[in-house]
Amino acid sequence: DIQMTQSPSFLSASVGDRVTINCKASQNINKYLNWYQQKLGEAPKRLIYNTNNLQTGIPSRFSGSGSGTDYTLTISSLQPEDFATYFCLQHNSFPLTFGSGTKLEIK
Amino acid sequence: QVTLKESGPGMLQPSKTLSLTCSFSGFSLSTSGMVVSWIRQPSGKSLEWLAAIDWDGDKYYNPSLKSRLTVSKNTSNTQVFLKITSVDIADTATYYCARSWYFDFWGPGTMVTVSS
């Protein structure tokens, strides 16, 4: 199985801050990496697919980058509605595996 | 408009078989390349992909649980089912179904508690 190591687990930031969340795969996943946002009591919502493709309707302050084993989600200017938990998912090979999550909290 | 919705028993006893249904609309599982997956999430924890079934009826399972899982779909391609045998407390989680290998649309989830 491909292990997805996500960091940090917790992140405290203020409105307007730029933040980055990282996922490192245990092997090359060929950019087959998605990012999801999950708010308490809700299903995950896809933000980014295949490393850097923005889901329709998602604000452009969200962006993704990376290649090989290292991937990053960047939020350029945090808004109040962005405080949530974020997960990465690799869909390069079975079984599909998720990162452990990053909880983004208001400072 | 794509929607998915999971349904399940809510609570069941250890050693029983868990049966879940994913009902969806706005797309057809008979469309070439279409897939519906099951994913679960214990409270406060991360997500685990369980199984998937594609438009052609091919089935995919997480090897860690494969011996206990059965995924299927109805003949009208509007529902997908998941059975998990011999449940125990560790199977307590919210269970989601999602569309495609990209998990672009998700259902709201159904919470399942395994308890005696």
Coordinates of N, CA and C in Angstrom, one line a residue, chain A residues 2-105:
Chain A
I2 N 0.4 2.3 -0.7 CA 1.1 3.6 -0.6 C 0.7 4.3 0.6
Q3 N 1.7 4.7 1.4 CA 1.4 5.5 2.6 C 1.4 7.0 2.3
M4 N 0.5 7.7 2.8 CA 0.4 9.1 2.6 C 0.7 9.8 4.0
T5 N 1.8 10.5 4.1 CA 2.2 11.2 5.3 C 1.8 12.7 5.1
Q6 N 0.8 13.1 5.9 CA 0.3 14.5 5.8 C 0.8 15.3 6.9
S7 N 1.2 16.5 6.6 CA 1.7 17.4 7.7 C 1.3 18.9 7.4
P8 N 1.1 19.7 8.4 CA 1.1 19.3 9.8 C -0.3 18.7 10.2
S9 N -0.4 18.1 11.3 CA -1.7 17.5 11.8 C -2.6 18.6 12.2
F10 N -2.0 19.7 12.8 CA -2.8 20.8 13.3 C -2.1 22.1 12.8
L11 N -2.9 23.1 12.5 CA -2.4 24.3 12.0 C -3.3 25.5 12.5
S12 N -2.6 26.4 13.2 CA -3.4 27.5 13.7 C -3.0 28.8 12.9
A13 N -3.9 29.5 12.3 CA -3.6 30.6 11.5 C -4.8 31.6 11.6
S14 N -4.5 32.8 11.0 CA -5.4 33.9 11.1 C -6.0 34.2 9.7
V15 N -7.2 34.8 9.7 CA -7.8 35.3 8.5 C -6.8 36.1 7.7
G16 N -6.6 35.8 6.4 CA -5.7 36.6 5.6 C -4.3 35.9 5.5
D17 N -4.0 34.9 6.3 CA -2.7 34.2 6.2 C -2.7 33.4 5.0
R18 N -1.4 33.1 4.6 CA -1.2 32.1 3.5 C -0.7 30.8 4.3
V19 N -1.3 29.7 3.9 CA -1.0 28.4 4.6 C -0.7 27.4 3.5
T20 N 0.2 26.4 4.0 CA 0.5 25.3 3.1 C 0.3 24.0 3.9
I21 N -0.2 23.0 3.2 CA -0.4 21.7 3.8 C 0.3 20.7 2.9
N22 N 1.0 19.7 3.4 CA 1.8 18.8 2.6 C 1.4 17.4 2.8
C23 N 1.6 16.7 1.7 CA 1.4 15.2 1.7 C 2.6 14.6 1.0
K24 N 3.1 13.6 1.6 CA 4.3 12.9 1.0 C 3.9 11.4 0.9
A25 N 4.0 10.9 -0.3 CA 3.7 9.6 -0.6 C 4.9 8.7 -0.5
S26 N 4.7 7.4 -0.1 CA 5.8 6.5 0.1 C 6.4 6.0 -1.2
Q27 N 5.7 6.3 -2.3 CA 6.3 6.1 -3.7 C 5.7 7.1 -4.7
N28 N 6.2 7.1 -5.8 CA 5.7 8.0 -6.9 C 4.3 7.8 -7.2
I29 N 3.5 8.8 -7.1 CA 2.0 8.6 -7.4 C 1.6 9.4 -8.7
N30 N 2.6 9.8 -9.5 CA 2.3 10.4 -10.8 C 1.3 11.5 -10.9
K31 N 1.3 12.3 -9.8 CA 0.4 13.4 -9.8 C -1.1 13.1 -9.6
Y32 N -1.4 11.8 -9.2 CA -2.7 11.4 -9.0 C -3.1 11.6 -7.5
L33 N -3.2 12.9 -7.2 CA -3.4 13.4 -5.8 C -4.5 14.4 -5.8
N34 N -5.5 14.1 -4.9 CA -6.6 15.1 -4.7 C -6.5 15.6 -3.3
W35 N -7.1 16.8 -3.2 CA -7.3 17.4 -1.9 C -8.8 17.6 -1.6
Y36 N -9.2 17.4 -0.3 CA -10.5 17.5 0.1 C -10.6 18.4 1.4
Q37 N -11.7 19.1 1.5 CA -12.0 19.8 2.7 C -13.2 19.2 3.4
Q38 N -13.1 19.1 4.7 CA -14.2 18.5 5.5 C -14.5 19.4 6.7
K39 N -15.8 19.8 6.7 CA -16.3 20.5 7.9 C -17.0 19.6 8.8
L40 N -17.1 20.0 10.1 CA -17.6 19.1 11.1 C -19.0 18.6 10.7
G41 N -19.2 17.3 10.7 CA -20.5 16.7 10.5 C -20.9 16.7 9.0
E42 N -20.0 17.0 8.1 CA -20.3 17.0 6.7 C -19.4 16.0 5.9
A43 N -19.8 15.7 4.7 CA -18.9 14.8 3.9 C -17.8 15.7 3.3
P44 N -16.7 15.0 3.0 CA -15.6 15.7 2.4 C -16.0 16.4 1.0
K45 N -15.4 17.5 0.7 CA -15.7 18.2 -0.5 C -14.4 18.3 -1.3
R46 N -14.4 17.9 -2.6 CA -13.2 17.9 -3.4 C -12.8 19.4 -3.7
L47 N -11.6 19.7 -3.5 CA -11.0 21.0 -3.8 C -10.2 21.0 -5.1
I48 N -9.3 20.0 -5.1 CA -8.3 19.9 -6.2 C -8.2 18.5 -6.6
Y49 N -8.1 18.3 -7.9 CA -7.8 16.9 -8.4 C -6.6 16.9 -9.3
N50 N -6.0 15.7 -9.3 CA -4.8 15.5 -10.1 C -3.7 16.6 -9.9
T51 N -3.5 16.8 -8.6 CA -2.4 17.7 -8.1 C -2.8 19.2 -8.2
N52 N -3.2 19.7 -9.4 CA -3.4 21.2 -9.5 C -4.6 21.6 -10.3
N53 N -5.6 20.8 -10.4 CA -6.8 21.1 -11.1 C -7.9 21.5 -10.1
L54 N -8.3 22.8 -10.2 CA -9.3 23.3 -9.3 C -10.7 22.8 -9.6
Q55 N -11.4 22.2 -8.6 CA -12.7 21.8 -8.8 C -13.6 23.0 -9.1
T56 N -14.6 22.8 -10.0 CA -15.5 23.9 -10.4 C -16.2 24.4 -9.1
G57 N -16.2 25.7 -9.0 CA -16.9 26.4 -7.9 C -16.0 26.6 -6.7
I58 N -14.8 26.1 -6.7 CA -13.8 26.3 -5.6 C -13.1 27.6 -5.8
P59 N -12.9 28.5 -4.8 CA -12.3 29.8 -5.0 C -10.8 29.6 -5.4
S60 N -10.3 30.6 -6.2 CA -9.0 30.5 -6.7 C -7.9 30.7 -5.7
R61 N -8.3 31.0 -4.4 CA -7.2 31.1 -3.4 C -6.7 29.7 -3.0
F62 N -7.4 28.7 -3.4 CA -6.9 27.3 -3.3 C -6.1 26.9 -4.5
S63 N -4.9 26.3 -4.2 CA -4.1 25.8 -5.3 C -3.3 24.6 -4.9
G64 N -2.9 23.8 -5.8 CA -2.2 22.6 -5.5 C -0.9 22.5 -6.4
S65 N 0.1 21.8 -5.9 CA 1.3 21.7 -6.7 C 2.0 20.4 -6.2
G66 N 3.0 20.0 -7.0 CA 3.8 18.8 -6.6 C 4.0 17.9 -7.7
S67 N 4.8 16.9 -7.4 CA 5.1 15.8 -8.4 C 5.8 14.7 -7.6
G68 N 5.9 13.6 -8.3 CA 6.6 12.4 -7.7 C 6.0 12.0 -6.4
T69 N 6.6 12.3 -5.3 CA 6.1 11.9 -4.0 C 5.7 13.0 -3.1
D70 N 5.9 14.3 -3.5 CA 5.6 15.4 -2.6 C 4.6 16.4 -3.2
Y71 N 3.6 16.7 -2.4 CA 2.5 17.5 -2.9 C 2.1 18.5 -1.8
T72 N 1.5 19.6 -2.3 CA 1.2 20.7 -1.4 C -0.1 21.4 -1.8
L73 N -0.9 21.7 -0.8 CA -2.1 22.5 -0.9 C -1.8 23.8 -0.3
T74 N -2.1 24.9 -1.1 CA -1.8 26.2 -0.6 C -3.2 27.0 -0.6
I75 N -3.4 27.7 0.5 CA -4.5 28.6 0.6 C -3.9 30.0 0.7
S76 N -4.1 30.8 -0.3 CA -3.3 32.1 -0.4 C -3.7 33.1 0.6
S77 N -5.0 33.2 1.0 CA -5.4 34.2 1.9 C -6.6 33.6 2.6
L78 N -6.4 33.1 3.8 CA -7.5 32.4 4.6 C -8.7 33.2 4.8
Q79 N -9.8 32.6 4.6 CA -11.1 33.2 4.8 C -11.8 32.5 6.0
P80 N -12.7 33.1 6.7 CA -13.3 32.4 7.8 C -13.9 31.0 7.5
E81 N -14.4 30.9 6.3 CA -15.1 29.6 5.9 C -14.0 28.5 5.6
D82 N -12.8 28.8 5.6 CA -11.7 27.9 5.3 C -11.3 27.0 6.5
F83 N -11.7 27.4 7.7 CA -11.3 26.7 8.8 C -12.1 25.3 8.9
A84 N -11.3 24.3 8.7 CA -11.9 22.9 8.5 C -10.7 21.9 8.6
T85 N -11.0 20.7 8.3 CA -10.0 19.7 8.2 C -9.7 19.3 6.7
Y86 N -8.5 19.1 6.3 CA -8.1 18.9 4.9 C -7.4 17.5 4.8
F87 N -7.8 16.8 3.8 CA -7.2 15.5 3.5 C -6.7 15.4 2.1
C88 N -5.6 14.6 1.9 CA -5.2 14.3 0.6 C -5.5 12.8 0.3
L89 N -5.6 12.5 -1.0 CA -6.0 11.2 -1.4 C -5.1 10.8 -2.6
Q90 N -4.4 9.7 -2.6 CA -3.7 9.2 -3.8 C -4.6 8.2 -4.5
H91 N -4.8 8.4 -5.8 CA -5.6 7.4 -6.6 C -4.7 6.9 -7.8
N92 N -3.4 6.8 -7.5 CA -2.5 6.2 -8.5 C -2.6 4.7 -8.5
S93 N -2.8 4.1 -7.3 CA -2.8 2.6 -7.3 C -3.6 2.1 -6.1
F94 N -4.1 0.9 -6.2 CA -4.9 0.3 -5.2 C -4.0 -0.3 -4.1
P95 N -4.5 -0.2 -2.8 CA -5.8 0.5 -2.5 C -5.6 2.0 -2.4
L96 N -6.6 2.7 -2.8 CA -6.6 4.2 -2.7 C -6.4 4.5 -1.2
T97 N -5.5 5.5 -0.9 CA -5.2 5.8 0.5 C -5.2 7.3 0.7
F98 N -5.7 7.7 1.9 CA -5.8 9.1 2.3 C -4.7 9.4 3.3
G99 N -4.4 10.7 3.3 CA -3.6 11.3 4.4 C -4.3 11.3 5.7
S100 N -3.6 11.6 6.8 CA -4.2 11.5 8.1 C -5.0 12.8 8.5
G101 N -4.9 13.8 7.6 CA -5.7 15.0 7.9 C -4.9 16.1 8.5
T102 N -5.3 17.3 8.2 CA -4.8 18.6 8.8 C -5.9 19.4 9.3
K103 N -6.0 19.6 10.6 CA -7.1 20.5 11.1 C -6.6 21.9 11.2
L104 N -7.3 22.8 10.5 CA -6.9 24.2 10.4 C -7.8 25.0 11.3
E105 N -7.2 25.6 12.3 CA -7.9 26.3 13.3 C -7.6 27.8 13.3

